[in-house]
Amino acid sequence: MTDIQGRVRNKALRSKIATAAEAVSIIKPGMNIGASGFTFAGYPKAVPLALAERIRQEKFQINLWTGASVGPELDGILAEVNGIARRMPYQTDDRLRKSINSGKVAYSDVHLSHMAQMAGYGFLGGKVDVAIIEACAITEEGHIIPTTSVGNSASYVQNADTVIVEINTTQPAELEGMHDVFLHQLLPKRQPIPIVKANDRIGTTYIPCGLDKIVYIVPCDIPDAVRELAAVNENCRAMTAHLIEFLKFEIRAGRLPPNLLPLQSGVGSVANAVIAGLADSDFEDLTVYTEVIQDGMFDLIDAGKLTFASGTSLTPSPAGIKHFYANLPNYRQKIIFRPQEISNSPEVIRRLGVIAMNTAIEFDIYGHVNSTHIAGSKIMNGIGGSGDFARNAYLTFFFTNSVAKDGKISSVVPMCSHIDHTEHDVDVFITERGVADVRGLSPRERARVIIDRCAHPDYQPLLLDYLVRAEKITNQAHTPVLLDEALSWHSRYVSSGSMKV
């Protein structure tokens, strides 16, 4: 309790320190709960656990809005007690995913840069009733110092009348100063976001709140449930090598400066491995303007390759978070966390000329990308911020292994079973097989390049056969599609367990 008293720097607010069970007493069935957190970082834990226990007894549901995915103490436990009626904008928890795909939870998959505005203007069925925000401290003025993410926290606090602050004592107080909180003005008075470099600071180091909104302050000693990243394998190394060679070609062509342009990398092991691989490259003075800061970016900073990284969340492995805390004085000079409507802002992405690198579940021969659904129907995680960056980047890459499930699934298909990013949004596809640069190509030209450069040899003849027959039957149509065969590969996998004939 003494540590909590010290972290609540406004003495009047110390009277609001309470247990999690006391705090959740103000939550009513059907409320819209706006929680902090973005990819297992900076999400509340003690309050959701207490809420789940109350729901277990009283049997009711709430609507849960966050920044992106959050840890098991929030998404997982509330899904387990059937406590979530509606969820947005992104998730990765297995229990929640099963509830969504069985129809128990209504899930809306939202572009991450859109969520704050949609919530703030009441597009989603009312305002934020209660904001639950993890913090490492509260200032003398009653403002909130976030922990390892900003996400939508500032917007939810701004939109809500009632705020519960969860002070997490496992998060170092030295995180203060690593945040840059900038809130949009209300429309139609909105002004440009004044970011012209990745390291520009334009906001405050705290989430503006004030004394009146904070109703409860809850102590918590549960750390972020960070997850292991898969080991870098040969396929990841091959994709990294293809990327580096492509970027060097663009430099020689005069289309990129020697230190590239600000980099964005999606969430997950493949994306992290690709970024980490740049530490062994010749590139120097790199910058990052992205969503998540993962282990690979620590590697780049440690190697002296990365001068600054802007994101909205810290999403490392267990070893990575220990490394981050141990080297916090160094990293706090080179890493900044912003609200996600700023980190993912199309305006800023386009202005900076970001190089966007994200992963796909599958892509088709015409250049469409599925990054969210398995066999067209079952959601995996969500679109996240990949659409924010893909549509607006200077260069847009999508990565995937050419096959999955021991070769039973081809990641390159005649037609995606679900499309998140259309042919208009993607410049370059990379698998371990090679690079398909499809800029300026027609659909039929794209198809041949993608089949030749990215598809696995086991599936190349089947894909080419489909394309040739589609061209003949449609009389060389602009995008030749065999309507009765386009999704037959997915049907074959569902029925037989393999896409192979």
XYZ file of C-alpha atoms in Angstrom:
501
model
C 0.000 0.000 0.000
C 2.900 2.358 0.736
C 4.104 2.049 -2.862
C 0.591 2.819 -4.094
C 0.430 5.905 -1.888
C 3.664 7.144 -3.427
C 2.487 6.537 -6.975
C -0.759 8.433 -6.393
C 0.858 11.857 -6.175
C -2.386 13.734 -5.551
C -3.122 13.311 -1.850
C -6.879 13.820 -2.247
C -7.070 10.888 -4.664
C -5.525 8.487 -2.144
C -8.906 8.251 -0.446
C -10.174 6.524 -3.609
C -7.766 3.591 -3.302
C -9.942 0.464 -3.104
C -10.026 -3.235 -3.809
C -10.832 -4.553 -7.269
C -14.054 -6.070 -5.912
C -15.163 -2.662 -4.671
C -14.301 -1.021 -7.991
C -16.334 -3.412 -10.178
C -19.450 -2.675 -8.125
C -20.082 0.337 -10.391
C -20.182 -1.793 -13.561
C -23.689 -2.606 -14.727
C -24.920 -5.201 -17.255
C -24.715 -4.012 -20.856
C -22.189 -1.267 -20.167
C -19.526 -0.316 -22.738
C -16.192 -0.844 -21.003
C -13.165 0.876 -22.542
C -10.007 -0.824 -21.304
C -6.365 0.036 -21.784
C -4.056 -2.456 -23.433
C -2.559 -3.242 -26.791
C -1.134 -6.707 -27.561
C -0.536 -8.091 -24.052
C 0.852 -4.764 -22.845
C -0.556 -2.246 -20.414
C -3.959 -3.881 -19.895
C -5.822 -3.969 -16.542
C -5.698 -7.273 -14.702
C -6.942 -7.102 -11.116
C -10.190 -5.314 -12.027
C -11.168 -7.700 -14.865
C -10.432 -10.711 -12.669
C -12.760 -9.284 -10.015
C -15.353 -8.479 -12.671
C -15.200 -12.060 -13.938
C -15.813 -13.363 -10.432
C -18.831 -11.086 -10.090
C -20.155 -12.198 -13.499
C -19.668 -15.814 -12.473
C -22.074 -15.200 -9.607
C -24.548 -12.772 -11.200
C -24.567 -13.956 -14.864
C -24.451 -10.792 -16.972
C -22.474 -9.408 -19.913
C -20.671 -6.216 -20.885
C -19.332 -4.863 -24.171
C -15.539 -4.714 -24.218
C -13.496 -2.198 -26.206
C -9.702 -2.104 -25.992
C -6.758 -0.902 -28.050
C -6.047 -4.296 -29.581
C -5.553 -7.780 -28.141
C -5.074 -8.039 -24.384
C -3.947 -10.698 -21.957
C -5.746 -13.671 -20.413
C -6.699 -11.759 -17.268
C -9.023 -9.646 -19.432
C -10.108 -11.288 -22.701
C -9.578 -14.864 -21.561
C -11.249 -14.804 -18.179
C -14.240 -12.752 -19.348
C -14.769 -15.117 -22.270
C -14.531 -18.073 -19.896
C -17.433 -16.764 -17.785
C -19.425 -15.743 -20.877
C -19.149 -12.124 -19.777
C -18.622 -10.466 -23.167
C -21.573 -9.647 -25.402
C -19.659 -7.557 -27.955
C -15.914 -7.211 -28.524
C -13.780 -4.908 -30.682
C -11.404 -4.041 -32.301
C -8.843 -6.949 -32.206
C -8.167 -10.107 -30.200
C -5.828 -13.091 -29.980
C -7.047 -15.047 -26.951
C -7.926 -18.663 -27.726
C -10.922 -18.796 -25.370
C -12.342 -15.596 -26.810
C -11.678 -16.743 -30.378
C -13.653 -19.935 -29.740
C -16.532 -17.902 -28.304
C -16.536 -15.646 -31.356
C -16.436 -18.525 -33.827
C -19.231 -20.361 -31.993
C -21.508 -17.319 -32.079
C -21.364 -16.530 -28.349
C -19.617 -13.166 -28.804
C -20.488 -10.572 -31.446
C -17.080 -9.467 -32.724
C -16.530 -6.413 -34.911
C -13.156 -6.382 -36.663
C -12.168 -2.713 -36.887
C -9.180 -0.864 -38.377
C -7.215 0.180 -35.302
C -6.857 3.799 -36.391
C -10.665 4.057 -36.662
C -11.615 2.752 -33.222
C -11.120 5.895 -31.125
C -13.180 8.051 -33.454
C -15.924 5.458 -33.767
C -16.162 5.134 -29.994
C -15.872 8.839 -29.344
C -18.643 9.837 -31.724
C -21.081 7.168 -30.611
C -20.985 5.013 -33.745
C -20.800 1.833 -31.670
C -23.944 2.048 -29.590
C -23.298 4.736 -27.029
C -20.289 6.225 -25.287
C -17.724 4.612 -23.003
C -19.538 4.013 -19.714
C -16.468 3.085 -17.684
C -12.798 3.355 -18.669
C -10.429 0.934 -16.888
C -6.849 2.068 -17.364
C -3.577 0.533 -16.175
C -1.078 3.130 -14.945
C 2.276 3.328 -13.255
C 1.359 6.603 -11.510
C -1.158 9.416 -11.190
C 0.161 12.990 -11.253
C -0.500 15.783 -8.798
C -3.189 17.108 -11.168
C -4.914 13.741 -11.456
C -3.528 12.839 -14.874
C -2.668 9.218 -15.718
C 0.826 7.943 -16.523
C 0.371 4.825 -18.731
C 2.567 1.749 -18.585
C 3.712 -0.309 -21.595
C 1.048 0.840 -24.036
C -1.160 3.810 -24.862
C -3.545 2.296 -27.408
C -6.999 3.870 -27.087
C -6.632 4.683 -23.397
C -6.549 8.469 -23.806
C -9.618 8.460 -26.035
C -11.578 6.227 -23.663
C -10.690 8.456 -20.689
C -11.699 11.535 -22.672
C -15.011 9.920 -23.667
C -15.960 8.411 -20.292
C -17.486 10.057 -17.244
C -16.184 7.340 -14.929
C -12.588 6.077 -14.764
C -11.061 3.248 -12.742
C -7.265 3.463 -12.585
C -5.321 0.284 -11.867
C -1.856 1.102 -10.527
C 0.477 -1.751 -11.470
C 3.453 -1.871 -9.139
C 5.295 -4.394 -11.344
C 5.650 -1.649 -13.948
C 8.616 0.653 -13.251
C 7.807 4.259 -12.433
C 10.665 5.145 -14.801
C 8.283 4.540 -17.715
C 7.054 8.069 -17.091
C 8.247 10.302 -19.900
C 8.123 7.606 -22.610
C 4.611 8.553 -23.728
C 3.466 11.256 -26.144
C -0.288 11.679 -25.809
C -1.908 13.799 -28.503
C -5.689 13.955 -28.798
C -7.514 15.039 -31.943
C -9.679 18.123 -31.768
C -13.356 17.522 -32.319
C -14.628 17.701 -35.877
C -14.978 19.962 -37.777
C -12.182 21.821 -35.946
C -9.570 19.089 -36.367
C -6.085 20.290 -37.313
C -3.187 18.443 -39.006
C -1.122 16.096 -36.853
C 2.231 17.942 -36.650
C 4.520 14.926 -37.022
C 7.175 15.171 -39.747
C 9.774 12.853 -38.180
C 9.385 9.627 -36.211
C 10.904 11.219 -33.102
C 8.712 14.342 -33.032
C 6.977 14.939 -29.695
C 3.639 16.709 -30.032
C 1.665 15.886 -26.873
C 1.866 15.287 -23.136
C 3.670 12.593 -21.162
C 0.380 11.693 -19.468
C -3.263 10.943 -20.310
C -5.271 14.047 -19.421
C -7.903 13.120 -16.867
C -8.376 15.328 -13.821
C -9.635 14.598 -10.343
C -13.388 14.348 -10.940
C -13.438 11.394 -13.347
C -11.408 8.979 -11.247
C -13.795 7.006 -9.059
C -11.549 4.162 -7.874
C -7.814 3.467 -7.784
C -6.967 -0.234 -7.553
C -3.551 -1.714 -6.651
C -2.250 -4.516 -8.910
C 0.919 -6.607 -8.821
C 0.281 -8.833 -11.864
C 2.793 -8.355 -14.717
C 1.943 -8.291 -18.420
C 1.438 -11.855 -19.702
C 3.995 -11.518 -22.466
C 4.419 -14.517 -24.756
C 7.342 -16.351 -26.262
C 8.172 -15.629 -29.896
C 8.932 -18.549 -32.166
C 12.586 -19.136 -32.902
C 13.898 -17.667 -36.142
C 13.885 -20.477 -38.718
C 15.323 -20.897 -42.197
C 12.167 -19.610 -43.873
C 12.310 -16.392 -41.847
C 15.981 -15.961 -42.687
C 15.211 -16.459 -46.366
C 12.413 -13.885 -46.287
C 14.687 -11.408 -44.522
C 17.390 -11.949 -47.141
C 14.863 -11.356 -49.935
C 13.685 -8.163 -48.223
C 17.204 -6.809 -47.758
C 18.125 -7.465 -51.373
C 14.935 -5.795 -52.575
C 15.536 -2.715 -50.422
C 19.122 -2.451 -51.685
C 17.791 -2.589 -55.247
C 15.392 0.263 -54.465
C 18.299 2.315 -53.071
C 20.360 1.707 -56.208
C 17.356 2.748 -58.298
C 17.144 6.021 -56.375
C 13.745 5.241 -54.879
C 14.951 4.964 -51.273
C 17.618 6.801 -49.268
C 20.511 4.743 -47.843
C 18.903 4.677 -44.395
C 15.540 3.732 -45.943
C 12.334 5.367 -44.683
C 10.545 4.734 -41.358
C 9.768 1.034 -40.929
C 6.523 -0.544 -39.738
C 6.308 -4.169 -38.710
C 3.233 -6.140 -37.709
C 2.771 -8.377 -34.697
C 4.102 -11.904 -34.383
C 7.076 -14.172 -34.818
C 7.545 -13.795 -38.586
C 7.376 -9.997 -38.449
C 9.725 -9.910 -35.464
C 12.205 -12.235 -37.172
C 12.274 -10.100 -40.309
C 12.976 -6.949 -38.280
C 15.617 -8.716 -36.177
C 17.344 -9.852 -39.374
C 18.029 -6.248 -40.316
C 20.481 -6.069 -37.396
C 22.916 -8.103 -39.498
C 22.416 -5.948 -42.600
C 24.411 -2.964 -43.843
C 21.578 -0.503 -43.132
C 22.243 2.175 -40.535
C 20.467 5.176 -38.984
C 17.107 3.409 -39.301
C 13.887 4.758 -37.828
C 10.619 3.035 -36.967
C 7.049 4.368 -37.065
C 4.882 1.425 -36.122
C 2.344 -0.036 -33.688
C 4.328 -2.522 -31.611
C 7.902 -2.540 -30.362
C 9.130 -6.152 -30.317
C 12.396 -7.903 -29.506
C 13.785 -7.383 -33.002
C 13.752 -3.636 -32.498
C 15.758 -4.001 -29.290
C 18.274 -5.951 -31.379
C 18.449 -3.092 -33.877
C 18.939 -0.496 -31.132
C 21.586 -2.632 -29.413
C 23.406 -3.056 -32.735
C 23.465 0.699 -33.238
C 21.283 0.389 -36.341
C 18.077 1.991 -35.051
C 18.092 5.597 -33.894
C 14.436 5.933 -32.867
C 11.240 3.870 -32.649
C 7.723 5.272 -32.360
C 4.858 2.920 -31.519
C 1.808 2.537 -29.319
C 2.804 -0.597 -27.421
C 5.668 -2.676 -26.118
C 5.137 -6.324 -27.094
C 8.272 -8.336 -26.283
C 8.945 -11.909 -25.233
C 9.570 -12.762 -21.543
C 13.308 -12.421 -22.163
C 12.699 -9.245 -24.136
C 10.768 -7.516 -21.361
C 13.531 -8.305 -18.850
C 16.077 -6.914 -21.306
C 13.945 -3.798 -21.792
C 13.638 -3.108 -18.059
C 17.351 -3.741 -17.509
C 18.242 -1.223 -20.205
C 15.423 1.247 -19.619
C 17.657 4.344 -19.283
C 18.942 3.732 -22.828
C 15.667 2.716 -24.411
C 13.692 5.622 -22.930
C 15.809 7.918 -25.115
C 14.960 6.002 -28.278
C 11.396 4.701 -27.866
C 8.110 6.583 -27.598
C 4.508 5.394 -27.167
C 1.612 7.293 -28.773
C -2.175 6.811 -28.955
C -2.982 4.317 -31.701
C -5.004 6.818 -33.732
C -1.670 8.691 -34.044
C 0.672 5.701 -34.418
C -1.671 4.313 -37.094
C -2.776 7.604 -38.624
C -3.065 7.415 -42.433
C -2.090 11.080 -42.551
C 1.218 10.518 -40.771
C 1.954 7.188 -42.484
C 1.647 8.841 -45.899
C 3.624 11.944 -44.879
C 6.560 9.974 -43.473
C 6.630 7.474 -46.355
C 6.466 4.447 -44.077
C 7.642 1.055 -45.351
C 4.894 -1.325 -44.188
C 5.697 -4.978 -43.480
C 2.884 -7.281 -42.386
C 2.027 -10.969 -42.480
C -0.719 -12.805 -44.346
C -2.613 -16.017 -43.728
C -2.845 -16.388 -47.498
C -2.752 -14.329 -50.675
C -4.096 -15.137 -54.101
C -2.549 -15.015 -57.544
C -4.186 -11.668 -58.314
C -2.727 -9.921 -55.277
C -5.494 -9.965 -52.681
C -4.565 -10.709 -49.057
C -6.417 -12.589 -46.327
C -4.952 -11.721 -42.951
C -7.847 -12.664 -40.674
C -9.882 -15.771 -41.534
C -9.304 -19.511 -41.795
C -11.178 -21.104 -44.717
C -13.203 -17.943 -45.136
C -15.359 -18.354 -42.032
C -13.438 -18.589 -38.778
C -11.722 -15.454 -37.474
C -8.133 -15.895 -36.361
C -7.240 -12.547 -34.778
C -8.349 -9.559 -36.827
C -7.106 -6.976 -39.300
C -5.410 -4.945 -36.576
C -3.450 -2.043 -38.010
C -2.293 -3.777 -41.167
C -4.925 -1.996 -43.239
C -3.979 1.410 -41.826
C -0.432 0.901 -43.040
C -1.005 -1.148 -46.195
C -3.312 1.395 -47.829
C -1.153 4.422 -46.980
C 2.490 3.304 -46.956
C 5.186 4.297 -49.441
C 5.920 0.598 -49.919
C 3.675 -2.230 -48.720
C 5.033 -5.751 -48.179
C 3.185 -8.880 -47.106
C 5.070 -11.946 -45.864
C 4.038 -15.564 -45.401
C 5.489 -19.042 -45.695
C 4.567 -20.549 -49.052
C 2.874 -23.524 -47.370
C 1.373 -24.379 -43.982
C 0.379 -27.565 -42.121
C 3.381 -29.542 -43.410
C 2.593 -28.624 -47.006
C -1.087 -29.549 -46.866
C -2.064 -25.900 -47.314
C -0.762 -23.565 -49.991
C -0.543 -19.974 -48.792
C -0.829 -18.889 -52.433
C -4.293 -19.761 -53.768
C -6.460 -19.076 -56.832
C -8.700 -16.789 -54.797
C -8.555 -15.800 -51.129
C -11.334 -17.229 -49.001
C -11.623 -13.830 -47.303
C -10.106 -10.528 -48.446
C -8.804 -7.871 -46.058
C -6.379 -6.082 -48.380
C -7.267 -5.800 -52.037
C -4.942 -5.913 -55.032
C -4.862 -2.093 -54.893
C -3.077 -1.990 -51.524
C -0.063 -4.281 -51.914
C 3.227 -3.644 -53.709
C 5.404 -6.645 -52.879
C 4.816 -10.231 -51.752
C 7.571 -12.248 -50.077
C 7.736 -15.917 -49.143
C 10.796 -18.029 -48.477
C 10.677 -18.801 -52.212
C 11.270 -15.235 -53.374
C 9.930 -11.756 -54.069
C 7.002 -10.785 -56.280
C 7.125 -7.071 -57.091
C 3.662 -6.432 -58.562
C 3.766 -2.651 -58.839
C 2.177 -1.489 -62.065
C 1.203 -4.977 -63.238
C -2.196 -6.072 -64.505
C -3.984 -8.926 -62.662
C -2.866 -11.536 -65.201
C 0.719 -10.276 -65.069
C 0.625 -10.299 -61.264
C -0.602 -13.877 -61.297
C 2.386 -15.160 -63.262
C 4.907 -13.266 -61.142
C 3.336 -14.436 -57.858
C 3.140 -18.060 -59.016
C 6.718 -17.989 -60.282
C 8.338 -16.152 -57.389
C 6.291 -17.003 -54.275
C 4.346 -20.255 -54.672
C 5.718 -23.581 -53.462
C 6.862 -25.997 -56.236
C 4.229 -28.524 -55.128
C 1.498 -26.036 -56.005
C 3.003 -24.042 -58.880
C 1.745 -26.397 -61.633
C -1.778 -26.414 -60.161
C -1.871 -22.621 -59.929
C -0.568 -22.150 -63.451
C -3.049 -24.696 -64.792
C -5.883 -22.805 -63.107
C -4.686 -19.489 -64.554
C -4.290 -20.786 -68.108
C -7.716 -22.418 -68.101
C -9.312 -19.332 -66.542
C -7.797 -17.128 -69.250
C -9.072 -19.434 -71.973
C -12.593 -19.867 -70.593
C -13.058 -16.139 -69.868
C -11.499 -15.157 -73.216
C -8.518 -13.385 -71.618
C -10.656 -11.339 -69.226
C -9.068 -8.664 -67.094
C -9.202 -10.834 -63.950
C -9.894 -14.378 -65.140
C -11.805 -16.258 -62.444
C -13.381 -19.697 -62.673
C -16.372 -19.172 -60.428
C -16.937 -22.861 -59.769
C -13.258 -23.487 -58.939
C -11.993 -20.305 -57.267
C -12.511 -21.629 -53.737
C -12.209 -25.321 -54.572
C -8.770 -25.522 -52.949
C -10.264 -24.510 -49.621
C -13.159 -26.928 -50.080
C -10.707 -29.710 -50.823
C -8.749 -28.947 -47.659
C -11.893 -28.904 -45.504
C -13.090 -32.233 -46.925
C -9.784 -34.110 -47.303
C -7.262 -32.342 -45.049
C -5.077 -31.192 -47.923
C -5.209 -28.739 -50.811
C -3.226 -31.155 -52.968
C -5.082 -33.086 -55.657
